[in-house]
CSV table of C-alpha atoms in Angstrom, one decimal:
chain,number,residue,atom,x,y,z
Y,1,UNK,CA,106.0,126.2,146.6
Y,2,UNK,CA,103.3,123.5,147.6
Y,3,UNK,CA,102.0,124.0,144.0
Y,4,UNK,CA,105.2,123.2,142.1
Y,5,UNK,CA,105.7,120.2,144.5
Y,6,UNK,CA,102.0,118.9,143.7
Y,7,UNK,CA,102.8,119.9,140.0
Y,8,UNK,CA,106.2,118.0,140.0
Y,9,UNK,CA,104.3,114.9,141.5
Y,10,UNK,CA,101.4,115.0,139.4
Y,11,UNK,CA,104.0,115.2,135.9
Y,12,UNK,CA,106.6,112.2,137.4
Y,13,UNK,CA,103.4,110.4,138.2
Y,14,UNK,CA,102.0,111.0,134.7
Y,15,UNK,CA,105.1,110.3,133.3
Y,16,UNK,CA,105.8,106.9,134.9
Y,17,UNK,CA,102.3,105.7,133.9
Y,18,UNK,CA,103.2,106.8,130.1
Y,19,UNK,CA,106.3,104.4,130.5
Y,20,UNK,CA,104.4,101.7,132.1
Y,21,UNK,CA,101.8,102.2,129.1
Y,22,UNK,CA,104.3,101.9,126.1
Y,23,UNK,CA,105.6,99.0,127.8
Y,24,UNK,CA,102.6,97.1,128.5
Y,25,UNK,CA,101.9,97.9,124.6
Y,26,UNK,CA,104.8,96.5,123.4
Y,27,UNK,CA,104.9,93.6,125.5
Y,28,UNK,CA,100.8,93.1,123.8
Y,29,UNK,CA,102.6,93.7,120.4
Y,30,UNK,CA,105.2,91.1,120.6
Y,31,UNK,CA,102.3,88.7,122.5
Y,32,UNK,CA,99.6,89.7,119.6
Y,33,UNK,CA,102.8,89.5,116.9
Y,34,UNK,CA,103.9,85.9,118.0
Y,35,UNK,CA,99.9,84.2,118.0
Y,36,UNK,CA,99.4,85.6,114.0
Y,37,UNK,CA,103.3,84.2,113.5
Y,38,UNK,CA,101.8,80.7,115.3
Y,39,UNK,CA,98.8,80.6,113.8
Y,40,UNK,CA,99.7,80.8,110.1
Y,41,UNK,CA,102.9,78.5,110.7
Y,42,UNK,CA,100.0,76.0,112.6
Y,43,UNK,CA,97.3,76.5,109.2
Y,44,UNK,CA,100.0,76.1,106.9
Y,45,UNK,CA,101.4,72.7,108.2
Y,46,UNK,CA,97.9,71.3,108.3
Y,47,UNK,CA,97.2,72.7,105.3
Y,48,UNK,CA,100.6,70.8,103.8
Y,49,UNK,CA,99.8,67.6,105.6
Y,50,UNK,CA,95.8,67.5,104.7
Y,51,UNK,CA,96.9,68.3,101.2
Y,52,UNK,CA,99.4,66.0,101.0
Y,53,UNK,CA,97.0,62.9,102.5
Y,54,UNK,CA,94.3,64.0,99.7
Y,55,UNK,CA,96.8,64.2,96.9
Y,56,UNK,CA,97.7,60.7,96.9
Y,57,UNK,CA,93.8,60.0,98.1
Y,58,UNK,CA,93.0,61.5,94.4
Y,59,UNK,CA,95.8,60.4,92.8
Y,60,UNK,CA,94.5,56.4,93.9
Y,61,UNK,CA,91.1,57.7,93.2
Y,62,UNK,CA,92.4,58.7,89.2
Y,63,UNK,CA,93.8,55.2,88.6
Y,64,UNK,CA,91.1,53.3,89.7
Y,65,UNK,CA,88.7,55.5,88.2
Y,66,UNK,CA,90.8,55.3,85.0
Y,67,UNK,CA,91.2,51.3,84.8
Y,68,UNK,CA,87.1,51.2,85.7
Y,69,UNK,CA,86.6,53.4,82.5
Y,70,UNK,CA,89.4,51.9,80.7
Y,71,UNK,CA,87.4,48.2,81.5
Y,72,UNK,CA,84.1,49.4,80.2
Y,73,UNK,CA,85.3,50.8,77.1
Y,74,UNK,CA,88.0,48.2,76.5
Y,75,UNK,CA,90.1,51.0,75.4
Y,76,UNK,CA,93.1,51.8,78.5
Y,77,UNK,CA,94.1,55.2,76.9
Y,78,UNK,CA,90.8,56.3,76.3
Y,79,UNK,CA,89.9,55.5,80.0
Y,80,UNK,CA,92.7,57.5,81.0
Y,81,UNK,CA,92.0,60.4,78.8
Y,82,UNK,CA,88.6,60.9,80.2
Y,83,UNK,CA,89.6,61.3,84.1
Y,84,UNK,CA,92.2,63.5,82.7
Y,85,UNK,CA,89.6,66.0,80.7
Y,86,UNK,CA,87.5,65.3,84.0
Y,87,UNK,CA,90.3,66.9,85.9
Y,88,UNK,CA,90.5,69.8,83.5
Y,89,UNK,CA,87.2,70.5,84.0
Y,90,UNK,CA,87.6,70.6,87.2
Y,91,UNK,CA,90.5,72.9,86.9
Y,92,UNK,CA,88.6,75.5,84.8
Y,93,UNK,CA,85.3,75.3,86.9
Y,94,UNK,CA,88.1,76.5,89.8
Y,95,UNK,CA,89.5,78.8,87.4
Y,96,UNK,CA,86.2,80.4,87.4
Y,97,UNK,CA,85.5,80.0,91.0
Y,98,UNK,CA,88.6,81.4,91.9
Y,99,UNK,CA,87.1,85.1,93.1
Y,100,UNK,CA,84.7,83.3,95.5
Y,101,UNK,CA,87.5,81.1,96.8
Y,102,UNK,CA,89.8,83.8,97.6
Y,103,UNK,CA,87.2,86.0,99.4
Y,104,UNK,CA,86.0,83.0,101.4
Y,105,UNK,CA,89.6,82.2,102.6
Y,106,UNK,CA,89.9,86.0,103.5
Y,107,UNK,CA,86.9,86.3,105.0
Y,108,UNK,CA,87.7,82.8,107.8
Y,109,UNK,CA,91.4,83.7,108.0
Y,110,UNK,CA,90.3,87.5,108.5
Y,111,UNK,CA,88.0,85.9,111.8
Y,112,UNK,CA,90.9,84.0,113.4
Y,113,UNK,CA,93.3,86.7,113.5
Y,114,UNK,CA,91.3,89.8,113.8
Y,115,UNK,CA,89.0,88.8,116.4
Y,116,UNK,CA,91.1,89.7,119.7
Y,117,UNK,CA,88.5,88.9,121.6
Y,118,UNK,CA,88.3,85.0,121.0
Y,119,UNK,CA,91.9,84.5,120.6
Y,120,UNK,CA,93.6,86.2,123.5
């Protein structure tokens, strides 16, 4: 009888650990779920905002660079048809580029929310 009595103890022990387990687990899920969720809400706003500040930066950047050109060659259209082939080439050179791009933002967005141990 003793042994079924330590053998009932032992399982309702085993079995409120298991519980406690798969509830600890979940509550890490939600934790672990809701720092990706804020972390790529957080990247993508500066992203917006930083991309937004540069846009106009280079969109300044175009016209003065355009009315320089535009001055030396005496020629406005011209001036602005060269900054506008310098954008395309700048758009093909990415074009290119783009493989190495995207595996350089995988591999820096793969450390921040891969590396549990920096982030929790």
């Amino acid at each position: 009888m003793a042994l079924f009595n330590s053998l009932e103890h032992t399982t309702n022990t085993a079995v409120k650990k298991g519980e406690t387990f798969l509830k600890n687990s979940e509550q890490y899920y939600k934790l672990k779920t809701f720092q990706v969720v804020t972390l790529s809400i957080s990247l993508l706003v500066k992203a917006t905002i930083i991309g937004l500040f540069l846009l106009i930066a280079f969109i300044f950047i175009a016209v003065a660079l355009s009315n320089v050109i535009s001055d030396y060659l005496n020629n406005k259209t011209l001036g602005y048809l060269l900054v506008a082939l310098l954008y395309v080439v700048f758009a093909i050179i990415t074009y290119i580029l783009r493989k190495s791009i995207e595996n350089s933002i995988i591999k820096n967005l793969s450390k921040n929310f891969f590396d549990d141990e920096e982030h929790i």
